[in-house]
Amino acid sequence: MLLEASGVNVVYQPGRGERIWAVRDVDLSLREGEFVGIVGESGCGKSTLGFALTQMLRPPAVLDSGMIAFRGTDITSLKGDELRRQRRRGFALVLQSGMNALNPVRSIERHIGDLLKAHPLPGEHWSGEAIRSRGRELMSMVELDASVLSRFPHELSGGMRQRAAIALALALEPELIVFDEPTTALDVIVQAALMDMIKGLQRSRGFTAVLISHDMSVVLDATDRTIVMYAGRIVEDRRSVDMVPDRIHHPYTEALFGCYADPRADEVVLLDIPGTPPDLSLADHDCSFAPRCTLAIDICLRERPRLCDVGGGRVACHLYPDARGEVG
Ligand code: SF4
Ligand code: MG
């Protein structure tokens, strides 16, 4: 297993006494070379989980409890040089807007050079020419012209900036790359081209990828496995090819199916899920989706369902008998 997370809880502490449970009791394993999608509404904890998996949580978000093992090493306790060493060839995060990842007063080549020099392998020395040559390789991987190396972030379009940010993520050849809404804020044509590139890179370079998105169609199209999150918890986890309406699913997943436009359908009807997600500052002793669930039964208001094996995947819902019983 490349990465194993168990019992992960992430809390935001925005002010004195305030605690918002953004990620709750997440258990998750990533196999080598797997492409996993995490989908859910905004605020469901998917980005926060992505930050936790790559050790990028920053205050006011803190890992409250849980273990995250990368190739068997618990990375939650690593700091400073140890964490930097693990990150070299370990994991990278690509954020929504390439601009955030890029320093406006540095050229793309300078970004690449700084990164390579900050994480040298033993005996490695990065001369100007070696950096330029690696830069050219990286530009070709992300289908950008080598002339982009000498340009500054503001001189690039949104799509080009995002490609440059992906080139930076690839620079250290990480085994895991987490993409957090990589195509949001780009127009539809640019989005599609960027997703095709990400899929191609993942296949050709063989890294493990996590794609975080609110868009079910993007996730189903790109990934091998889909994880659905609601109110900080994983509510469903199964192979993306099995994520089709009318099979066994969590009621929230079923509702998400109604919210995206299947490009294969002749007629597209987009539904909204009525109601709003719960207040994450409160403990959940019940099913968090119950107020919005058309299938809720008595027990849903009394007990939180367990994530258990259902129909070849994992589902947390009282409609399936194994979900009842002791809740961890
Ligand atoms: Fe709906 Fe109950 Fe299942 Fe929650 S546990 S999704 S309320 S049926
Ligand atoms: Mg987000």
Coordinates of N, CA and C in Angstrom, one line a residue, residues 13 55 61 134 141 181 195 272 283 297 305:
Q13 N -9.8 25.4 14.1 CA -9.9 26.2 15.4 C -9.8 27.7 15.1
Q55 N 0.4 16.4 4.1 CA 1.0 17.1 5.2 C 1.1 18.6 4.9
A61 N -6.3 24.9 10.7 CA -6.6 23.5 10.6 C -5.5 22.6 11.2
R134 N 16.2 20.4 -17.3 CA 15.1 19.8 -16.6 C 13.8 20.6 -16.9
M141 N 6.4 17.8 -20.9 CA 5.5 16.9 -20.2 C 4.1 17.5 -20.1
E181 N -9.4 20.3 -7.2 CA -10.2 21.1 -8.1 C -9.2 21.8 -9.2
M195 N -7.7 18.1 -18.1 CA -8.0 16.8 -17.6 C -7.5 15.7 -18.4
D272 N -31.2 19.8 -7.8 CA -30.4 20.2 -6.7 C -30.8 19.3 -5.5
A283 N -21.2 17.6 17.3 CA -20.9 16.1 17.1 C -22.1 15.5 16.4
I297 N -35.0 6.3 8.0 CA -35.8 5.5 8.9 C -35.5 5.9 10.3
P305 N -24.4 5.6 11.1 CA -24.1 4.3 10.4 C -22.6 4.1 10.2

